[in-house]
PDB file of N, CA and C in Angstrom:
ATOM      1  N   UNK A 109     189.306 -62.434  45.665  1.00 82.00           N
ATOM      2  CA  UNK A 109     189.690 -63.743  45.188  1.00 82.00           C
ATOM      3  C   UNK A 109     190.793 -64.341  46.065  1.00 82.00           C
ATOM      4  N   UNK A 110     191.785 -63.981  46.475  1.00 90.00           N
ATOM      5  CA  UNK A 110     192.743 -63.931  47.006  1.00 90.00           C
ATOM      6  C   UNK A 110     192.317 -64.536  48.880  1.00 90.00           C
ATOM      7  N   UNK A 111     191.154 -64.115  49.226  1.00 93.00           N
ATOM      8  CA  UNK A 111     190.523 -65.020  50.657  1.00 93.00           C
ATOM      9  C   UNK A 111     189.868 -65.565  50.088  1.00 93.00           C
ATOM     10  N   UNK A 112     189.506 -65.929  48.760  1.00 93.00           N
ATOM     11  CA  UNK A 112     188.486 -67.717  48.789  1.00 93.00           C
ATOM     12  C   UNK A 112     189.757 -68.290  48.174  1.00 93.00           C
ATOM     13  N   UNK A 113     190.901 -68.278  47.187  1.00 93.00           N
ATOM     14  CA  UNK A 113     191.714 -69.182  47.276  1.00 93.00           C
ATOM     15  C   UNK A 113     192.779 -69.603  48.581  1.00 93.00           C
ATOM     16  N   UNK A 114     192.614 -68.408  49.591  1.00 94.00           N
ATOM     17  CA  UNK A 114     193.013 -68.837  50.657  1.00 94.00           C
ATOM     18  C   UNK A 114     192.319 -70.363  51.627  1.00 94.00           C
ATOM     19  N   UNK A 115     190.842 -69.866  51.329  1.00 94.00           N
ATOM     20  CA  UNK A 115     189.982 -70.746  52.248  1.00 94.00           C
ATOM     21  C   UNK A 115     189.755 -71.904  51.401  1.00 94.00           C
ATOM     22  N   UNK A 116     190.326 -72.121  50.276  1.00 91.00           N
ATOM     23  CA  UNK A 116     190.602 -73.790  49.545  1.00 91.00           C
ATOM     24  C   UNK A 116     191.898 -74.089  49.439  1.00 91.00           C
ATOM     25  N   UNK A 117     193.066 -73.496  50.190  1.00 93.00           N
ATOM     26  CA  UNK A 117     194.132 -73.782  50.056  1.00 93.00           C
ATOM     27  C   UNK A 117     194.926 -75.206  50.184  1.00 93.00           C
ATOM     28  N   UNK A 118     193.874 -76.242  51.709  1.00 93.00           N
ATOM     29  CA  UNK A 118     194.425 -76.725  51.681  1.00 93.00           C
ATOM     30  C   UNK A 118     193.495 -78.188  51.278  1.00 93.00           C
ATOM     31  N   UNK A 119     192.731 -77.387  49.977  1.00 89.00           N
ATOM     32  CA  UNK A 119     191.683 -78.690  49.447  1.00 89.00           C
ATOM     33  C   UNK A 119     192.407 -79.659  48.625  1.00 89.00           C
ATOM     34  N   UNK A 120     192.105 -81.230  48.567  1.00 82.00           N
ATOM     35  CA  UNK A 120     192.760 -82.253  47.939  1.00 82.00           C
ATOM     36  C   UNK A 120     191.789 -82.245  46.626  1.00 82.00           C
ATOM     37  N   UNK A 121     190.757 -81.246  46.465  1.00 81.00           N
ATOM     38  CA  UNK A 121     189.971 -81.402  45.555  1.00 81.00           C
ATOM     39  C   UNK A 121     189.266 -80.319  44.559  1.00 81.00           C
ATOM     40  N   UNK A 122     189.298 -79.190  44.917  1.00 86.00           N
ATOM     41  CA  UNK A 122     189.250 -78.485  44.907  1.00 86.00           C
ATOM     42  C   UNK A 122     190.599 -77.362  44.639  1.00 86.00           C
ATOM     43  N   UNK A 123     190.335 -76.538  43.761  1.00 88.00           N
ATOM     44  CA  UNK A 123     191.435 -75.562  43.005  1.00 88.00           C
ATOM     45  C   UNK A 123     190.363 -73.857  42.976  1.00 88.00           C
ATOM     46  N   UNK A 124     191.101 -72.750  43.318  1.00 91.00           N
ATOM     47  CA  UNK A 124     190.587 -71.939  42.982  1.00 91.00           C
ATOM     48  C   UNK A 124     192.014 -70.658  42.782  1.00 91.00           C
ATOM     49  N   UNK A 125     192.262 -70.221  41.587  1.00 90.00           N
ATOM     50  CA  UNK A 125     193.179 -69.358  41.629  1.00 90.00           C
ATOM     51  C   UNK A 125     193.063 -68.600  40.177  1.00 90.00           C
ATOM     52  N   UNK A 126     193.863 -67.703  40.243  1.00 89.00           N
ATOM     53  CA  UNK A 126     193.925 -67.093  38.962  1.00 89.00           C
ATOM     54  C   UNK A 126     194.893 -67.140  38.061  1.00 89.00           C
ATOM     55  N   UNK A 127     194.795 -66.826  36.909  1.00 91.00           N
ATOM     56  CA  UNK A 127     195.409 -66.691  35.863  1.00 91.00           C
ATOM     57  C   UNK A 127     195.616 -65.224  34.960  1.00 91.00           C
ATOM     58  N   UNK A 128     197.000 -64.990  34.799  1.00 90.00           N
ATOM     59  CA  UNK A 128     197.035 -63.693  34.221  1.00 90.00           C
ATOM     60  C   UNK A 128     197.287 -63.794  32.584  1.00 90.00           C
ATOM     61  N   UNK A 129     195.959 -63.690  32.172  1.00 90.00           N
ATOM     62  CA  UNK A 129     196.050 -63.984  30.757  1.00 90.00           C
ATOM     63  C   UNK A 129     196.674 -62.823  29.969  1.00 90.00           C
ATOM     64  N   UNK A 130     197.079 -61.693  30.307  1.00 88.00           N
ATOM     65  CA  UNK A 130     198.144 -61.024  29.337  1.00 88.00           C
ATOM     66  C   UNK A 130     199.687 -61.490  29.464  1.00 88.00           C
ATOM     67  N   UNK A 131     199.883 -62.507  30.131  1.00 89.00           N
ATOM     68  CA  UNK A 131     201.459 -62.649  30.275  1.00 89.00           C
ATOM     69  C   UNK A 131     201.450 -64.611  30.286  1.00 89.00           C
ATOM     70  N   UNK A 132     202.036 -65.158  31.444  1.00 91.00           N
ATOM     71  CA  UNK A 132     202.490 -66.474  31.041  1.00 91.00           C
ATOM     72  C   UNK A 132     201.396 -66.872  31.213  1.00 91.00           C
ATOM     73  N   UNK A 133     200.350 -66.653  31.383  1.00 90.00           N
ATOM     74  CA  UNK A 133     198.690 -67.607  31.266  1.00 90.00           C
ATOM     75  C   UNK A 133     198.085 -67.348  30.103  1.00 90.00           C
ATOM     76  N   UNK A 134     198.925 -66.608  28.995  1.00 91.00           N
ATOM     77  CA  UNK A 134     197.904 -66.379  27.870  1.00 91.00           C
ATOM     78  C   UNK A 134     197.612 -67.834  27.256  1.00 91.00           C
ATOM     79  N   UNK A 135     198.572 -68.364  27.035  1.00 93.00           N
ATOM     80  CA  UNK A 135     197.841 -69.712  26.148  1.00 93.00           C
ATOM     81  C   UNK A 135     196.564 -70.803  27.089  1.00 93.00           C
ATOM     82  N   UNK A 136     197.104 -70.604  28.178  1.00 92.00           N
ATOM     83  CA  UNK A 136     196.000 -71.362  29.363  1.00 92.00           C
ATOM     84  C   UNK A 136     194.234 -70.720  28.766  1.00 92.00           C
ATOM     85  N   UNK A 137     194.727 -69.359  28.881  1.00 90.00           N
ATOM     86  CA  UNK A 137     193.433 -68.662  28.680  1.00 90.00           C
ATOM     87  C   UNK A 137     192.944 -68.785  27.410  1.00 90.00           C
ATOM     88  N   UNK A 138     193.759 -69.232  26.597  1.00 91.00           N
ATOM     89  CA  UNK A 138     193.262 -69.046  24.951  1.00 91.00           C
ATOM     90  C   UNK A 138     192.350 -70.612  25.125  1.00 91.00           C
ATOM     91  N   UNK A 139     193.221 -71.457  25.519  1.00 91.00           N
ATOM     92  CA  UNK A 139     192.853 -73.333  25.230  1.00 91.00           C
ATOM     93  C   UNK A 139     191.349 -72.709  26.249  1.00 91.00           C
ATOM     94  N   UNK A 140     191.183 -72.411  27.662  1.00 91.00           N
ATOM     95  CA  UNK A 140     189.914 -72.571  28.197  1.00 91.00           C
ATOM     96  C   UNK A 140     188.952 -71.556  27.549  1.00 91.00           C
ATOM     97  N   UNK A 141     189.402 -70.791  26.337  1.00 89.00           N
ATOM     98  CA  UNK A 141     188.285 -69.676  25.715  1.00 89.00           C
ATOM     99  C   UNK A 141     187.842 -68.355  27.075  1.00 89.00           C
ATOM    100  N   UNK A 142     189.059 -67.944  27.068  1.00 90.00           N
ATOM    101  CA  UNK A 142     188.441 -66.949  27.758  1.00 90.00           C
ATOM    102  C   UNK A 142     188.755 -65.635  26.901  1.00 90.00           C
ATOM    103  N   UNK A 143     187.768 -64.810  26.885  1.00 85.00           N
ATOM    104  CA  UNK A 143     187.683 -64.108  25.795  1.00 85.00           C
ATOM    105  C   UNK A 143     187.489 -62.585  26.615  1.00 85.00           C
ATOM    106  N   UNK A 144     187.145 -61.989  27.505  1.00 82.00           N
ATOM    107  CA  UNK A 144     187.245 -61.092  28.087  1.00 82.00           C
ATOM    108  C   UNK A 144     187.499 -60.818  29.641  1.00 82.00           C
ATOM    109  N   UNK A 145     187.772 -59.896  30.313  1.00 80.00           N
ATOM    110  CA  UNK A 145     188.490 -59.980  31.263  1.00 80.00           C
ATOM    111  C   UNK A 145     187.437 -58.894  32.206  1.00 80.00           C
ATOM    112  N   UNK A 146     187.232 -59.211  33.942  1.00 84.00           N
ATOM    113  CA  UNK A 146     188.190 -60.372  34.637  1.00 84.00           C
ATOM    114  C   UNK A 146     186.480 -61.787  33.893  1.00 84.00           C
ATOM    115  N   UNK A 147     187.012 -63.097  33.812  1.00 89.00           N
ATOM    116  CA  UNK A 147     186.177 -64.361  33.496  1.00 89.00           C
ATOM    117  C   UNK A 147     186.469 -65.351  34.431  1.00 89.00           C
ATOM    118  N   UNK A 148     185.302 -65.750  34.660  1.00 91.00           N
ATOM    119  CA  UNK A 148     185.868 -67.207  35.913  1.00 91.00           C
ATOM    120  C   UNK A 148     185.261 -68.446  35.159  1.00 91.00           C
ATOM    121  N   UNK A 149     185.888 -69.047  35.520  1.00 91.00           N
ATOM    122  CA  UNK A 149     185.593 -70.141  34.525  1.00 91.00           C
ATOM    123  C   UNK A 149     185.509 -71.031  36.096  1.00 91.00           C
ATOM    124  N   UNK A 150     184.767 -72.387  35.786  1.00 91.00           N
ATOM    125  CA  UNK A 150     184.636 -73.251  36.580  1.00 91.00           C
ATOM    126  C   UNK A 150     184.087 -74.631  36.310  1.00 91.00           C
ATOM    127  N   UNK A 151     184.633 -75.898  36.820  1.00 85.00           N
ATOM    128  CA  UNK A 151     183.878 -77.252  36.618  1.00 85.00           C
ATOM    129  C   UNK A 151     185.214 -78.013  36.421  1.00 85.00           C
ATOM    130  N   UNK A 152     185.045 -79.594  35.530  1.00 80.00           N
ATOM    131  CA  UNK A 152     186.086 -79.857  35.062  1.00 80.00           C
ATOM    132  C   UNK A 152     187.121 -79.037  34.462  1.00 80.00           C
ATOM    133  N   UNK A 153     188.068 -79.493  34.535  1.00 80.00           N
ATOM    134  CA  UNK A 153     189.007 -78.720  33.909  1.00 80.00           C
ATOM    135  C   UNK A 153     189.616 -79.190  32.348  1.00 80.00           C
ATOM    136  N   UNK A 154     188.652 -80.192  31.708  1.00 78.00           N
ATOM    137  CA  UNK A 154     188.295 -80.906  30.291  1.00 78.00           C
ATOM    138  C   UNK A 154     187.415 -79.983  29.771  1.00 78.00           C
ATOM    139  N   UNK A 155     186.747 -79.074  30.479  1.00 83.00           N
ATOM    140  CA  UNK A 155     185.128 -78.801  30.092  1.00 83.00           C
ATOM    141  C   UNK A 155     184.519 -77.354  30.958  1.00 83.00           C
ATOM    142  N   UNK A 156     185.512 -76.506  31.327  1.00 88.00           N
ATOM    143  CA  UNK A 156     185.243 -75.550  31.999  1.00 88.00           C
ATOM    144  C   UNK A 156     184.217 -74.663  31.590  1.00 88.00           C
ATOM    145  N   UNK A 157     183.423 -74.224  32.506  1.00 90.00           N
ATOM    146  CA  UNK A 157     182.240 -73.048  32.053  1.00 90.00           C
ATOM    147  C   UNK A 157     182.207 -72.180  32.526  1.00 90.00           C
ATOM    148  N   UNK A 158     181.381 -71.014  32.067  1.00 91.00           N
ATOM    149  CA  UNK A 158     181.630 -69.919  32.190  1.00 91.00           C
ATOM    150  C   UNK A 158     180.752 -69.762  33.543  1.00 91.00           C
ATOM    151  N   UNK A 159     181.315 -68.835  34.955  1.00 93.00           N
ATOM    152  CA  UNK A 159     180.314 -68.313  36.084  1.00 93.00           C
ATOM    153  C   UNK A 159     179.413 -67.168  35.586  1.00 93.00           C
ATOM    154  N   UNK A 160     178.499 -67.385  36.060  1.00 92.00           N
ATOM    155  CA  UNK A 160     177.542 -66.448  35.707  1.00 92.00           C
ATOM    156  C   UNK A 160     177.368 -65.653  37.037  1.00 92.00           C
ATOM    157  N   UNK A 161     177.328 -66.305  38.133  1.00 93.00           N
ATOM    158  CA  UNK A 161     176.759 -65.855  39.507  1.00 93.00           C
ATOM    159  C   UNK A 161     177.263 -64.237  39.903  1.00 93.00           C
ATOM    160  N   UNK A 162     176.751 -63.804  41.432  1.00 94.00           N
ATOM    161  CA  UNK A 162     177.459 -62.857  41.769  1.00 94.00           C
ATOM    162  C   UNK A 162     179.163 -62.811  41.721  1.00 94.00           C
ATOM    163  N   UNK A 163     179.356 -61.701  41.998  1.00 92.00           N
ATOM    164  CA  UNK A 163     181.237 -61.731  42.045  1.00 92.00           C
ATOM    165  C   UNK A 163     181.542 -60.810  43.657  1.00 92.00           C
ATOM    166  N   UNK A 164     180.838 -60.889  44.377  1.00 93.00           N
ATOM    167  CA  UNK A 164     181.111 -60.908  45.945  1.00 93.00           C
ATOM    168  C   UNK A 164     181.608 -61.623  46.566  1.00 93.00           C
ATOM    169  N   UNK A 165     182.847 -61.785  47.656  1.00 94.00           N
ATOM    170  CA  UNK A 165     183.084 -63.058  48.321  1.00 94.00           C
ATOM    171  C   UNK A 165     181.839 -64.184  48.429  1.00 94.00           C
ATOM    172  N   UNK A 166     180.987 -63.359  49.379  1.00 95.00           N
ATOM    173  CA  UNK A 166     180.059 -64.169  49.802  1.00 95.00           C
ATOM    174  C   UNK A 166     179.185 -64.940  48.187  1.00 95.00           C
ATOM    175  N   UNK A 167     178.872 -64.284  47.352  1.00 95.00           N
ATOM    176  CA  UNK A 167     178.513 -65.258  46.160  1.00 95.00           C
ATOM    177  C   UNK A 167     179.811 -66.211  45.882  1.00 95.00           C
ATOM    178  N   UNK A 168     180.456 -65.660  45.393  1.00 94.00           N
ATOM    179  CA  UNK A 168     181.812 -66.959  45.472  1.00 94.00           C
ATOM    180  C   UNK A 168     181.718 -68.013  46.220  1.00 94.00           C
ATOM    181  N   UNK A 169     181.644 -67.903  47.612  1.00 94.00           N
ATOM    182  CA  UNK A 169     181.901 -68.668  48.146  1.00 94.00           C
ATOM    183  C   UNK A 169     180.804 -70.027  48.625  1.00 94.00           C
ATOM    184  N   UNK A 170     179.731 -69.504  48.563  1.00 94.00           N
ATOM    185  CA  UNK A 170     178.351 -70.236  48.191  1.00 94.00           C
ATOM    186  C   UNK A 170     178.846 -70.956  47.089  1.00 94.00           C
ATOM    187  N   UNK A 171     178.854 -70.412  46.060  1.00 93.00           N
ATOM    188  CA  UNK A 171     178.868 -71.262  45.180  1.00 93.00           C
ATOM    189  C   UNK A 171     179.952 -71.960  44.828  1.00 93.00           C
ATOM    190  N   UNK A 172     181.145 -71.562  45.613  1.00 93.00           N
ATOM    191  CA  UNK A 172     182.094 -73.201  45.348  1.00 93.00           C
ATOM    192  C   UNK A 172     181.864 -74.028  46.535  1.00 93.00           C
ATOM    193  N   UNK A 173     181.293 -73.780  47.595  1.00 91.00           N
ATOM    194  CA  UNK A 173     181.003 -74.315  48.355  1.00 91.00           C
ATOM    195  C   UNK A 173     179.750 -75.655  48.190  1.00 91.00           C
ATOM    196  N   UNK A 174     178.718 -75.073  47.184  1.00 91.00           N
ATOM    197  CA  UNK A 174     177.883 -75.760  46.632  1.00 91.00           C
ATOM    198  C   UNK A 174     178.357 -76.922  45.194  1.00 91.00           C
ATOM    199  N   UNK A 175     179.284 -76.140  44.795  1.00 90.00           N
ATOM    200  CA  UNK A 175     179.643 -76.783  43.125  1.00 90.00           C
ATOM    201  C   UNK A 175     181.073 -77.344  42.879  1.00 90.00           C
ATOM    202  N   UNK A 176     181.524 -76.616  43.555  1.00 89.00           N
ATOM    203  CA  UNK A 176     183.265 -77.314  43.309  1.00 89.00           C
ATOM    204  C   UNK A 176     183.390 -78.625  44.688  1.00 89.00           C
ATOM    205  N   UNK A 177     183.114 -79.562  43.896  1.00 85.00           N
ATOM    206  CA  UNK A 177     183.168 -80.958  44.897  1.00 85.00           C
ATOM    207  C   UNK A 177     183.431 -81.866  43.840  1.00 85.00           C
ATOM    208  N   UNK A 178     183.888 -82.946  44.545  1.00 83.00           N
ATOM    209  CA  UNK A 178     184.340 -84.045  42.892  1.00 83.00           C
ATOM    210  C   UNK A 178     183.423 -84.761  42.429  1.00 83.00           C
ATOM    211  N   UNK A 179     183.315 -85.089  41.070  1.00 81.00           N
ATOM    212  CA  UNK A 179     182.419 -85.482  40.501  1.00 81.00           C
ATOM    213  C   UNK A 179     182.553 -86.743  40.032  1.00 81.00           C
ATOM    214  N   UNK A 180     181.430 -87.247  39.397  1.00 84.00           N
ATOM    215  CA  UNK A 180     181.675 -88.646  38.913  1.00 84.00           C
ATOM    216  C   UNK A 180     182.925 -88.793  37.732  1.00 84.00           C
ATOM    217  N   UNK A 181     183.825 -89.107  37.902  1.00 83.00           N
ATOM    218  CA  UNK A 181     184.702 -89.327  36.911  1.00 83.00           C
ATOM    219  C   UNK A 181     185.585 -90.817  36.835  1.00 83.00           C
ATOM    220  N   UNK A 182     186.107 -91.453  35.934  1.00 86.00           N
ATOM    221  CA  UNK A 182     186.797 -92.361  36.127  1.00 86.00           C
ATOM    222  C   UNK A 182     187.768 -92.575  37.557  1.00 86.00           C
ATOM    223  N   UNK A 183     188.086 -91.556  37.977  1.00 83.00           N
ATOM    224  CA  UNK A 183     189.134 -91.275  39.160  1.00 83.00           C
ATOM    225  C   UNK A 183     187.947 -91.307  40.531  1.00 83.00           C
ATOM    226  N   UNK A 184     186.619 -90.922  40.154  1.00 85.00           N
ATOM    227  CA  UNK A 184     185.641 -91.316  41.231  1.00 85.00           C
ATOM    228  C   UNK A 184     184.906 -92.080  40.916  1.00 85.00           C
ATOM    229  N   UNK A 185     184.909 -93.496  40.814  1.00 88.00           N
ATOM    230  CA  UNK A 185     183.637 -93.848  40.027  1.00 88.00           C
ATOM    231  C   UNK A 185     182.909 -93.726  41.026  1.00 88.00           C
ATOM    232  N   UNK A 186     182.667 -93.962  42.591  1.00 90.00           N
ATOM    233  CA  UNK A 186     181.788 -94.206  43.693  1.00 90.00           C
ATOM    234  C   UNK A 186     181.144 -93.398  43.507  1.00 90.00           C
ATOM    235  N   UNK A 187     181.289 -92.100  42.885  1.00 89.00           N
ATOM    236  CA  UNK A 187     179.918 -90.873  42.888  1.00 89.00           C
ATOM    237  C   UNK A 187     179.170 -91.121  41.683  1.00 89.00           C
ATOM    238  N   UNK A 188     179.651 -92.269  41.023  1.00 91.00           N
ATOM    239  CA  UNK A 188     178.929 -92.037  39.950  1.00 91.00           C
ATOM    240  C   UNK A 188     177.449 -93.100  39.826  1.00 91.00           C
ATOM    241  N   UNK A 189     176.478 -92.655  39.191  1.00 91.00           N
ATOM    242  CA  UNK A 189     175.599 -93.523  38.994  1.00 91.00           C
ATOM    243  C   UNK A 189     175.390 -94.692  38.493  1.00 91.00           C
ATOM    244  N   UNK A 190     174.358 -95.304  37.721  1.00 93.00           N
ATOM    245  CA  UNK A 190     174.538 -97.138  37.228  1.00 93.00           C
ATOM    246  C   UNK A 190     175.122 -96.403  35.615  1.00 93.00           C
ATOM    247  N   UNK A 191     174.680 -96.029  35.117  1.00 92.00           N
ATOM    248  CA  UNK A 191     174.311 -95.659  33.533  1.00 92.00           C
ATOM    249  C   UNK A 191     175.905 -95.241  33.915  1.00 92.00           C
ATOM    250  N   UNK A 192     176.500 -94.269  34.104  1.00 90.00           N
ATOM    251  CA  UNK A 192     177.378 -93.587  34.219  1.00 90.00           C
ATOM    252  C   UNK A 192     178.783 -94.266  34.618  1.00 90.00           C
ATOM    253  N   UNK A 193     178.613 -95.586  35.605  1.00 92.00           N
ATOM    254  CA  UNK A 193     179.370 -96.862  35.481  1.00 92.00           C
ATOM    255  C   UNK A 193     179.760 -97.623  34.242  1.00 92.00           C
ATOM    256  N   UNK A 194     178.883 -97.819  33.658  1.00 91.00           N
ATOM    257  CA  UNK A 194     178.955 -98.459  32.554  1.00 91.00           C
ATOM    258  C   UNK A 194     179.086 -97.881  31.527  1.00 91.00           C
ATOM    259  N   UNK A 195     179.214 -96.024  31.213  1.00 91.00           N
ATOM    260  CA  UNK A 195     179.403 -95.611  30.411  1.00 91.00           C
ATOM    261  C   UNK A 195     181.358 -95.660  30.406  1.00 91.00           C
ATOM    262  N   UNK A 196     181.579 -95.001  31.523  1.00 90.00           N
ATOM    263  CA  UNK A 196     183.059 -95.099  32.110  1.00 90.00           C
ATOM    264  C   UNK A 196     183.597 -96.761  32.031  1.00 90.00           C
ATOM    265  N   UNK A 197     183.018 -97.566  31.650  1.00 89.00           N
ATOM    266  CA  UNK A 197     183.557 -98.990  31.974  1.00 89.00           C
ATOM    267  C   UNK A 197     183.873 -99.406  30.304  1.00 89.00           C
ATOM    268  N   UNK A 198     183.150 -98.883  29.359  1.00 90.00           N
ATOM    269  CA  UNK A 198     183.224 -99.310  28.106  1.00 90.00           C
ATOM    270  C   UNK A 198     184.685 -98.621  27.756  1.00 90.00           C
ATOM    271  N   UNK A 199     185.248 -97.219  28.112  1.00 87.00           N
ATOM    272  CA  UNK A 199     186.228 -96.999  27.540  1.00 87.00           C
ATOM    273  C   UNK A 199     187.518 -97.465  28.325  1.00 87.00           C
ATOM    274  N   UNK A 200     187.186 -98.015  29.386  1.00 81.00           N
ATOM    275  CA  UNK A 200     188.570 -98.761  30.373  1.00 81.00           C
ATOM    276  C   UNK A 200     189.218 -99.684  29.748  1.00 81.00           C
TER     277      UNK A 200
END
């Protein structure tokens, strides 16, 4: 873990690190439901889910390479679609 949060270190978008949920990350870990240990959680950080994938660098890294990119959100609307404009526009 420790060389893929290296190799997103210096992302403006992207976050990858850990949390030590027996000590000052326990409540972090309680609010994102993490319930057994080690758990990676991933996505928004409103709405985090659980990884299922391998736990090899090389799976890791595929897959944030593939998935951790920014998404349509109020803070992006440009990624976002028509429907998805106007869903984000009603609560502005």
């Amino acid at each position: 873990l420790d060389k893929l949060m290296a190799d997103f270190a210096s992302s403006a978008t992207q976050l990858i690190a850990d949390v030590d949920c027996t000590a000052a990350g326990k409540s972090l870990c309680e609010t994102v439901g993490v319930k057994g240990y080690p758990s990676i959680k991933w996505g928004d950080p409103a709405d985090l889910q659980d990884y299922q994938g391998g736990r090899t660098y090389d799976d890791l890294k595929k897959f944030a390479d593939e998935n951790l990119k920014p998404m349509c959100s109020p803070k992006n609307f440009d990624l976002c679609d028509d429907d998805k404009k106007a869903e984000i526009k009603k609560f502005q």
